Short mmCIF file of C-alpha atoms and ligand atoms in Angstrom, two decimals:
data_model
loop_
_atom_site.label_atom_id
_atom_site.label_comp_id
_atom_site.label_asym_id
_atom_site.label_seq_id
_atom_site.Cartn_x
_atom_site.Cartn_y
_atom_site.Cartn_z
CA UNK A 267 13.68 8.25 35.35
CA UNK A 268 12.95 5.83 38.13
CA UNK A 269 10.11 3.80 39.52
CA UNK A 270 10.72 4.04 43.27
CA UNK A 271 7.90 1.97 44.72
CA UNK A 272 4.54 0.51 43.91
CA UNK A 273 1.33 -0.38 45.73
CA UNK A 274 -1.09 -2.84 44.15
CA UNK A 275 -4.58 -3.51 45.48
CA UNK A 276 -6.85 -6.03 43.78
CA UNK A 277 -4.77 -5.74 40.66
CA UNK A 278 -4.78 -9.03 38.66
CA UNK A 279 -3.61 -11.70 41.14
CA UNK A 280 -2.22 -9.19 43.67
CA UNK A 281 -4.52 -8.66 46.63
CA UNK A 282 -2.22 -6.31 48.47
CA UNK A 283 1.35 -5.58 47.55
CA UNK A 284 3.79 -2.88 48.59
CA UNK A 285 7.21 -2.93 47.12
CA UNK A 286 10.27 -0.68 47.04
CA UNK A 287 12.40 -1.05 43.96
CA UNK A 288 16.10 -0.93 43.31
CA UNK A 289 17.34 2.23 41.59
CA UNK A 290 19.19 0.19 39.11
CA UNK A 291 18.39 -3.49 38.61
CA UNK A 292 15.27 -5.40 39.64
CA UNK A 293 15.29 -9.08 38.83
CA UNK A 294 11.98 -10.79 39.33
CA UNK A 295 12.02 -14.57 39.19
CA UNK A 296 9.22 -17.05 39.58
CA UNK A 297 7.50 -20.00 37.98
CA UNK A 298 4.89 -19.57 35.31
CA UNK A 299 1.55 -17.91 36.10
CA UNK A 300 2.72 -16.48 39.44
CA UNK A 301 2.39 -12.78 38.60
CA UNK A 302 5.62 -11.67 36.88
CA UNK A 303 3.96 -10.15 33.83
CA UNK A 304 1.17 -8.74 36.01
CA UNK A 305 3.74 -6.64 37.89
CA UNK A 306 5.28 -5.44 34.61
CA UNK A 307 1.79 -4.63 33.39
CA UNK A 308 1.15 -2.47 36.47
CA UNK A 309 4.33 -0.47 35.83
CA UNK A 310 3.40 -0.11 32.17
CA UNK A 311 -0.05 1.13 33.18
CA UNK A 312 1.58 3.92 35.17
CA UNK A 313 3.28 5.16 32.02
CA UNK A 314 0.56 4.66 29.40
CA UNK A 315 -2.76 4.49 31.29
CA UNK A 316 -3.35 1.23 29.48
CA UNK A 317 -2.17 -2.34 29.37
CA UNK A 318 0.05 -3.81 26.69
CA UNK A 319 -1.85 -7.06 26.63
CA UNK A 320 -5.48 -6.12 26.75
CA UNK A 321 -7.72 -3.30 25.55
CA UNK A 322 -10.23 -4.17 28.23
CA UNK A 323 -9.13 -2.58 31.51
CA UNK A 324 -11.77 -4.54 33.40
CA UNK A 325 -9.50 -7.58 33.10
CA UNK A 326 -6.97 -5.85 35.32
CA UNK A 327 -9.27 -5.89 38.34
CA UNK A 328 -8.91 -8.97 40.52
CA UNK A 329 -11.62 -11.52 39.79
CA UNK A 330 -14.73 -10.79 41.84
CA UNK A 331 -13.64 -7.32 43.08
CA UNK A 332 -15.31 -3.96 42.35
CA UNK A 333 -12.12 -2.07 41.70
CA UNK A 334 -8.36 -2.31 41.67
CA UNK A 335 -5.61 0.22 42.28
CA UNK A 336 -2.04 0.88 41.19
CA UNK A 337 -0.16 3.60 43.00
CA UNK A 338 3.38 4.34 41.92
CA UNK A 339 6.02 6.72 43.21
CA UNK A 340 8.29 7.83 40.41
CA UNK A 341 11.13 10.26 39.91
CA UNK A 342 11.50 12.17 36.69
CA UNK A 343 13.45 15.37 36.06
CA UNK A 344 14.62 14.98 39.66
CA UNK A 345 11.09 15.49 40.91
CA UNK A 346 9.16 12.87 42.85
CA UNK A 347 5.63 12.25 41.71
CA UNK A 348 2.83 9.88 42.59
CA UNK A 349 0.61 8.34 39.95
CA UNK A 350 -2.53 6.72 41.31
CA UNK A 351 -4.80 4.73 39.01
CA UNK A 352 -8.08 3.25 40.13
CA UNK A 353 -9.71 0.80 37.73
CA UNK A 354 -13.33 -0.15 38.19
CA UNK A 355 -14.70 -3.53 37.21
CA UNK A 356 -16.65 -1.85 34.38
CA UNK A 357 -13.29 -0.84 32.91
CA UNK A 358 -13.45 2.88 33.84
CA UNK A 359 -10.21 4.40 35.09
CA UNK A 360 -9.56 7.33 37.38
CA UNK A 361 -6.06 8.70 37.24
CA UNK A 362 -4.48 11.11 39.67
CA UNK A 363 -1.10 12.72 39.65
CA UNK A 364 -0.02 13.96 43.06
CA UNK A 365 -3.59 13.74 44.20
CA UNK A 366 -5.01 15.81 41.34
CA UNK A 367 -7.25 14.22 38.70
CA UNK A 368 -5.81 13.84 35.22
CA UNK A 369 -8.33 13.95 32.42
CA UNK A 370 -6.14 13.84 29.36
CA UNK A 371 -3.82 10.93 28.69
CA UNK A 372 -1.20 13.38 27.39
CA UNK A 373 -0.78 14.70 30.92
CA UNK A 374 0.31 11.24 31.96
CA UNK A 375 2.40 10.13 29.00
CA UNK A 376 5.56 12.13 29.54
CA UNK A 377 5.88 11.68 33.31
CA UNK A 378 7.75 8.45 33.04
CA UNK A 379 8.98 6.93 29.82
CA UNK A 380 8.89 3.17 29.81
CA UNK A 381 10.20 0.87 27.11
CA UNK A 382 8.98 -2.67 27.15
CA UNK A 383 10.64 -5.64 25.49
CA UNK A 384 8.71 -8.90 25.48
CA UNK A 385 8.85 -12.05 23.35
CA UNK A 386 6.16 -10.56 21.08
CA UNK A 387 8.58 -7.80 20.08
CA UNK A 388 10.99 -10.38 18.72
CA UNK A 389 8.47 -11.06 15.97
CA UNK A 390 8.07 -7.45 14.93
CA UNK A 391 9.83 -7.88 11.58
CA UNK A 392 7.59 -10.77 10.49
CA UNK A 393 4.41 -9.44 12.10
CA UNK A 394 1.65 -7.44 10.41
CA UNK A 395 2.18 -3.75 9.48
CA UNK A 396 -0.32 -2.94 12.22
CA UNK A 397 2.07 -4.24 14.88
CA UNK A 398 4.87 -2.09 13.50
CA UNK A 399 2.60 0.95 13.47
CA UNK A 400 1.62 0.24 17.08
CA UNK A 401 5.28 0.10 17.99
CA UNK A 402 6.02 3.45 16.42
CA UNK A 403 2.83 5.05 17.83
CA UNK A 404 3.67 3.88 21.32
CA UNK A 405 7.17 5.27 21.27
CA UNK A 406 6.30 8.59 19.66
CA UNK A 407 3.33 9.14 21.98
CA UNK A 408 5.65 9.00 24.95
CA UNK A 409 8.47 11.06 23.57
CA UNK A 410 6.51 13.62 21.57
CA UNK A 411 3.35 14.73 23.39
CA UNK A 412 2.14 16.52 20.28
CA UNK A 413 2.27 13.28 18.33
CA UNK A 414 -0.28 11.73 20.64
CA UNK A 415 -2.59 14.71 20.06
CA UNK A 416 -2.41 14.66 16.26
CA UNK A 417 -2.69 10.89 16.23
CA UNK A 418 -5.85 11.03 18.31
CA UNK A 419 -7.38 13.66 16.04
CA UNK A 420 -6.43 11.66 12.97
CA UNK A 421 -7.98 8.51 14.41
CA UNK A 422 -11.24 10.33 15.23
CA UNK A 423 -11.53 11.73 11.71
CA UNK A 424 -10.66 8.36 10.20
CA UNK A 425 -13.33 6.59 12.21
CA UNK A 426 -15.98 9.06 11.04
CA UNK A 427 -14.84 8.98 7.42
CA UNK A 428 -14.93 5.18 7.44
CA UNK A 429 -18.47 5.25 8.83
CA UNK A 430 -19.60 7.31 5.82
CA UNK A 431 -17.69 5.11 3.37
CA UNK A 432 -19.23 2.04 4.90
CA UNK A 433 -22.67 3.60 4.41
CA UNK A 434 -21.97 4.01 0.68
CA UNK A 435 -20.61 0.51 0.56
CA UNK A 436 -23.81 -0.93 2.00
CA UNK A 437 -25.95 0.97 -0.52
CA UNK A 438 -23.70 -0.30 -3.27
CA UNK A 439 -24.08 -3.89 -2.12
CA UNK A 440 -27.83 -3.55 -2.18
CA UNK A 441 -28.06 -1.69 -5.47
CA UNK A 442 -25.44 -2.98 -7.83
CA UNK A 443 -24.47 -6.44 -8.83
CA UNK A 444 -21.53 -5.20 -10.88
CA UNK A 445 -20.05 -2.33 -8.98
CA UNK A 446 -16.88 -1.95 -11.04
CA UNK A 447 -17.67 1.45 -12.45
CA UNK A 448 -19.29 2.86 -9.41
CA UNK A 449 -18.89 6.53 -8.63
CA UNK A 450 -20.37 9.08 -6.28
CA UNK A 451 -22.90 10.07 -8.95
CA UNK A 452 -24.09 6.53 -9.43
CA UNK A 453 -24.99 6.34 -5.82
CA UNK A 454 -26.75 9.67 -5.57
CA UNK A 455 -30.28 8.64 -6.64
CA UNK A 456 -30.39 6.15 -3.81
CA UNK A 457 -28.84 8.27 -1.13
CA UNK A 458 -30.79 11.28 0.09
CA UNK A 459 -28.01 12.47 2.31
CA UNK A 460 -25.42 12.36 -0.48
CA UNK A 461 -24.72 16.08 -0.43
CA UNK A 462 -24.28 16.05 3.33
CA UNK A 463 -22.00 13.04 3.17
CA UNK A 464 -19.80 14.52 0.46
CA UNK A 465 -19.41 17.67 2.50
CA UNK A 466 -18.52 15.67 5.56
CA UNK A 467 -16.03 13.54 3.62
CA UNK A 468 -14.40 16.77 2.64
CA UNK A 469 -14.23 18.00 6.22
CA UNK A 470 -12.69 14.71 7.34
CA UNK A 471 -10.24 14.59 4.46
CA UNK A 472 -9.02 18.04 5.50
CA UNK A 473 -8.51 16.87 9.07
CA UNK A 474 -6.85 13.68 7.87
CA UNK A 475 -4.51 15.67 5.66
CA UNK A 476 -3.57 18.18 8.36
CA UNK A 477 -2.98 15.63 11.11
CA UNK A 478 -1.76 12.88 8.78
CA UNK A 479 0.93 15.22 7.49
CA UNK A 480 2.31 15.64 10.99
CA UNK A 481 2.04 11.94 11.76
CA UNK A 482 4.07 11.03 8.68
CA UNK A 483 6.63 13.73 9.41
CA UNK A 484 7.15 12.53 12.99
CA UNK A 485 7.31 8.91 11.92
CA UNK A 486 9.81 9.57 9.14
CA UNK A 487 12.02 11.48 11.54
CA UNK A 488 11.76 8.64 14.08
CA UNK A 489 12.53 5.99 11.43
CA UNK A 490 15.64 7.92 10.43
CA UNK A 491 16.83 8.06 14.01
CA UNK A 492 16.08 4.36 14.42
CA UNK A 493 17.95 3.55 11.25
CA UNK A 494 20.99 5.44 12.46
CA UNK A 495 21.07 4.03 16.00
CA UNK A 496 19.85 0.50 15.31
CA UNK A 497 22.24 0.35 12.35
CA UNK A 498 25.15 1.13 14.63
CA UNK A 499 24.05 -1.47 17.19
CA UNK A 500 23.46 -4.15 14.56
CA UNK A 501 26.91 -3.45 13.20
CA UNK A 502 28.37 -3.98 16.67
CA UNK A 503 26.47 -7.21 17.32
CA UNK A 504 27.36 -8.71 13.96
CA UNK A 505 31.00 -7.68 14.07
CA UNK A 506 30.50 -5.43 11.05
CA UNK A 507 29.02 -8.12 8.82
CA UNK A 508 25.46 -6.85 8.78
CA UNK A 509 24.37 -3.43 7.70
CA UNK A 510 20.85 -2.53 8.80
CA UNK A 511 18.73 0.17 7.19
CA UNK A 512 15.23 1.15 8.30
CA UNK A 513 12.77 2.99 6.10
CA UNK A 514 9.36 4.45 6.64
CA UNK A 515 7.12 3.47 3.73
CA UNK A 516 4.12 5.71 3.34
CA UNK A 517 1.07 4.92 1.22
CA UNK A 518 0.84 8.62 0.31
CA UNK A 519 2.68 11.22 -1.74
CA UNK A 520 4.50 13.04 0.98
CA UNK A 521 6.64 16.14 0.81
CA UNK A 522 7.67 18.32 3.70
CA UNK A 523 6.94 22.00 3.67
CA UNK A 524 3.95 24.25 3.34
CA UNK A 525 2.32 22.40 0.42
CA UNK A 526 2.65 19.04 2.16
CA UNK A 527 -0.81 19.15 3.69
CA UNK A 528 -2.49 20.27 0.45
CA UNK A 529 -0.83 17.54 -1.52
CA UNK A 530 -2.11 14.97 0.94
CA UNK A 531 -5.59 16.46 0.83
CA UNK A 532 -5.65 16.36 -2.98
CA UNK A 533 -4.57 12.76 -2.88
CA UNK A 534 -7.33 11.84 -0.47
CA UNK A 535 -9.77 13.74 -2.68
CA UNK A 536 -8.69 11.95 -5.86
CA UNK A 537 -8.78 8.64 -4.06
CA UNK A 538 -12.36 9.09 -2.93
CA UNK A 539 -14.03 6.87 -5.52
CA UNK A 540 -11.66 4.06 -4.75
CA UNK A 541 -12.40 4.48 -1.04
CA UNK A 542 -16.12 4.36 -1.77
CA UNK A 543 -15.64 1.28 -3.89
CA UNK A 544 -13.78 -0.44 -1.06
CA UNK A 545 -15.92 0.90 1.77
CA UNK A 546 -12.98 2.23 3.81
CA UNK A 547 -10.15 4.76 3.61
CA UNK A 548 -7.44 3.09 1.55
CA UNK A 549 -4.77 5.79 1.85
CA UNK A 550 -3.10 7.47 4.79
CA UNK A 551 -0.64 6.83 7.60
CA UNK A 552 -3.00 4.16 8.98
CA UNK A 553 -1.90 2.08 5.99
CA UNK A 554 1.82 2.77 6.24
CA UNK A 555 4.65 0.47 7.25
CA UNK A 556 8.29 0.34 8.32
CA UNK A 557 10.74 -1.73 6.29
CA UNK A 558 14.01 -3.29 7.36
CA UNK A 559 16.92 -4.08 5.07
CA UNK A 560 19.99 -6.14 5.89
CA UNK A 561 22.82 -5.55 3.46
CA UNK A 562 20.24 -4.07 1.10
CA UNK A 563 17.86 -7.05 1.22
CA UNK A 564 14.35 -6.92 2.67
CA UNK A 565 14.71 -8.62 6.05
CA UNK A 566 11.03 -9.58 6.20
CA UNK A 567 11.42 -11.70 3.08
CA UNK A 568 15.06 -12.77 3.16
CA UNK A 569 16.26 -12.43 6.75
CA UNK A 570 16.85 -15.56 8.82
CA UNK A 571 14.98 -15.91 12.07
CA UNK A 572 18.22 -15.14 13.91
CA UNK A 573 18.73 -11.95 11.91
CA UNK A 574 15.16 -10.86 12.48
CA UNK A 575 15.57 -11.31 16.22
CA UNK A 576 18.82 -9.38 16.18
CA UNK A 577 17.07 -6.53 14.38
CA UNK A 578 14.36 -6.57 17.05
CA UNK A 579 16.98 -6.39 19.78
CA UNK A 580 18.78 -3.56 17.96
CA UNK A 581 15.49 -1.70 17.65
CA UNK A 582 14.87 -1.84 21.39
CA UNK A 583 18.37 -0.67 22.21
CA UNK A 584 18.01 2.09 19.63
CA UNK A 585 14.78 3.20 21.28
CA UNK A 586 16.62 3.63 24.56
CA UNK A 587 19.29 5.76 22.91
CA UNK A 588 16.67 7.89 21.15
CA UNK A 589 14.69 8.34 24.37
CA UNK A 590 17.87 9.57 26.05
CA UNK A 591 18.53 12.04 23.23
CA UNK A 592 15.01 13.41 23.19
CA UNK A 593 14.31 13.44 26.92
CA UNK A 594 17.77 14.10 28.25
CA UNK A 595 17.04 11.33 30.75
CA UNK A 596 17.20 7.56 30.71
CA UNK A 597 13.92 5.71 30.27
CA UNK A 598 12.88 2.71 32.36
CA UNK A 599 13.31 -0.64 30.66
CA UNK A 600 10.98 -3.59 31.20
CA UNK A 601 12.26 -6.94 29.98
CA UNK A 602 9.38 -9.35 30.35
CA UNK A 603 10.52 -12.93 29.94
CA UNK A 604 12.59 -12.07 26.91
CA UNK A 605 16.15 -12.84 28.02
CA UNK A 606 15.63 -16.59 27.81
CA UNK A 607 14.61 -16.12 24.17
CA UNK A 608 18.02 -14.73 23.30
CA UNK A 609 21.24 -16.69 23.08
CA UNK A 610 23.86 -16.01 25.74
CA UNK A 611 25.92 -13.63 23.56
CA UNK A 612 22.85 -11.53 22.79
CA UNK A 613 21.81 -11.53 26.46
CA UNK A 614 25.20 -10.30 27.53
CA UNK A 615 25.31 -7.71 24.78
CA UNK A 616 21.92 -6.39 25.85
CA UNK A 617 22.94 -6.15 29.48
CA UNK A 618 26.18 -4.36 28.61
CA UNK A 619 24.31 -1.71 26.58
CA UNK A 620 21.91 -0.67 29.33
CA UNK A 621 24.19 0.25 32.15
CA UNK A 622 22.52 3.47 33.22
CA UNK A 623 18.88 2.46 32.81
CA UNK A 624 16.59 1.33 35.60
CA UNK A 625 15.79 -2.21 34.71
CA UNK A 626 13.00 -4.67 35.47
CA UNK A 627 13.72 -8.19 34.32
CA UNK A 628 11.33 -11.08 34.73
CA UNK A 629 12.32 -14.65 34.09
CA UNK A 630 11.66 -18.21 35.18
CA UNK A 631 15.40 -18.61 35.52
CA UNK A 632 18.46 -16.59 34.72
CA UNK A 633 21.87 -17.57 33.49
CA UNK A 634 24.61 -17.22 36.14
CA UNK A 635 26.88 -15.27 33.82
CA UNK A 636 24.13 -12.83 33.02
CA UNK A 637 23.41 -12.32 36.71
CA UNK A 638 27.11 -11.58 37.19
CA UNK A 639 26.98 -9.08 34.33
CA UNK A 640 24.04 -7.41 36.03
CA UNK A 641 26.20 -6.57 39.02
CA UNK A 642 24.46 -4.62 41.73
CA UNK A 643 20.76 -5.13 41.94
CA UNK A 644 17.90 -6.66 43.87
CA UNK A 645 16.42 -10.07 43.39
CA UNK A 646 12.72 -10.67 44.01
CA UNK A 647 10.81 -13.94 44.06
CA UNK A 648 7.18 -14.07 42.91
CA UNK A 649 4.84 -16.73 44.16
CA UNK A 650 1.13 -16.71 43.60
CA UNK A 651 0.60 -12.98 43.93
CA UNK A 652 3.16 -12.32 46.63
CA UNK A 653 6.63 -10.93 46.11
CA UNK A 654 9.54 -11.31 48.49
CA UNK A 655 12.85 -9.59 48.30
CA UNK A 656 15.43 -12.35 48.22
CA UNK A 657 18.75 -10.73 48.02
CA UNK A 658 20.88 -7.79 47.24
CA UNK A 659 23.67 -9.15 45.10
N1 LIG B 69 -8.06 -10.29 36.96
C1 LIG B 69 -7.41 -11.27 37.59
N2 LIG B 69 -7.71 -11.63 38.85
C2 LIG B 69 -7.03 -12.61 39.49
N3 LIG B 69 -6.04 -13.32 38.93
C3 LIG B 69 -5.69 -13.02 37.66
C4 LIG B 69 -6.35 -11.99 36.92
N4 LIG B 69 -5.79 -11.91 35.71
C5 LIG B 69 -4.84 -12.85 35.68
N5 LIG B 69 -4.77 -13.53 36.84
C6 LIG B 69 -3.87 -14.62 37.21
O1 LIG B 69 -2.52 -14.19 37.08
C7 LIG B 69 -1.72 -15.30 36.75
C8 LIG B 69 -0.84 -15.00 35.57
O2 LIG B 69 0.05 -14.02 35.94
P1 LIG B 69 1.23 -13.57 34.97
O3 LIG B 69 1.81 -12.38 35.60
O4 LIG B 69 0.76 -13.47 33.57
O5 LIG B 69 2.18 -14.85 35.11
P2 LIG B 69 3.75 -14.98 34.80
O6 LIG B 69 4.41 -15.05 36.14
O7 LIG B 69 3.85 -16.25 34.06
O8 LIG B 69 4.18 -13.80 34.00
C9 LIG B 69 -2.63 -16.44 36.40
O9 LIG B 69 -2.61 -17.35 37.48
C10 LIG B 69 -3.98 -15.78 36.27
O10 LIG B 69 -5.02 -16.63 36.63
MG1 LIG B 70 4.70 -13.71 31.96
#
């Protein structure tokens, strides 16, 4: 997969930019706050229809303008495609592929697979479970279109279930001072719509079980692949001293096979009073996590900062390998200001592992040796929303 060229109009600090990219290596250097990450963000937008640093698309439109535009020519499966995204200042987006409107994000997701590595990712081991779930959701949504669908359905059902649970919770707060032994029946005299709500909870729990089952199955499979690939990479980086294992930890009783969904449903059903007590859904893949072990020890608790960063690097490289296996094509890799966060050995290891991937690297400055390692590429300089091609090296 390749990003061939890009046009930006009123996107962040780019008034008007047209740029052809190198098939292999694009090195984008510039001082702080000149527009390096903004360019990476535009490429990311082409792949995901959203930014990686804001949920509010309105921020992407240049200050004071009514709309902004990102138009990208890409090649995937040997076919050239154009993705055109117009963002209005109210945050609405209009996406076209080859001139035809796209209404579902799934239609966009598998056109070009982009993996981003930024300094934030280096903290993934120490970060909250939510960050690790976002990581896994992002990757699976791109590589498994069905995952995105089931995840969306799960999220819808979860939102509606939580709304009902919150309703109970508010009644409880008003009615009881000691709510310890609260149950559905206790609430009933005060809640006229109890019967309706119980029925709806049941509907949502069914949907959560059906879609949640698939989510957990996909994630477990992905975690196993990660464990295998990242383990191998970690082994290489550490000269065989560090054995990495990755495990998906679910909050639910999960078994694969035909009863899997029913078992999940029953669990949600039996957990209902606890959910009501808490005012939100306490079980399900939205509460799950990924765990990392180095030589059998929990890396979140016992790993050094250096080890945690090496795991993060191994994870990214593993993602690339997995994308290749699943897609039969190399993904595009975006390295946003992350090289300078790694020591020289790690930088050179990274560069040596990604020979056949189209690469976008941003940095305030780059080490000479690393530039030599990156033989064959194009150097761009960013200054205040303009980009000039400096050199082919
Ligand atoms: N919507 C916007 N309109 C105009 N300028 C913006 C907008 N959003 C961000 N900027 C500007 O973009 C610059 C930051 O760009 P960024 O790509 O994050 O910098 P860096 O080169 O450090 O990665 C800042 O000067 C900021 O004011
Ligand atoms: Mg930046």
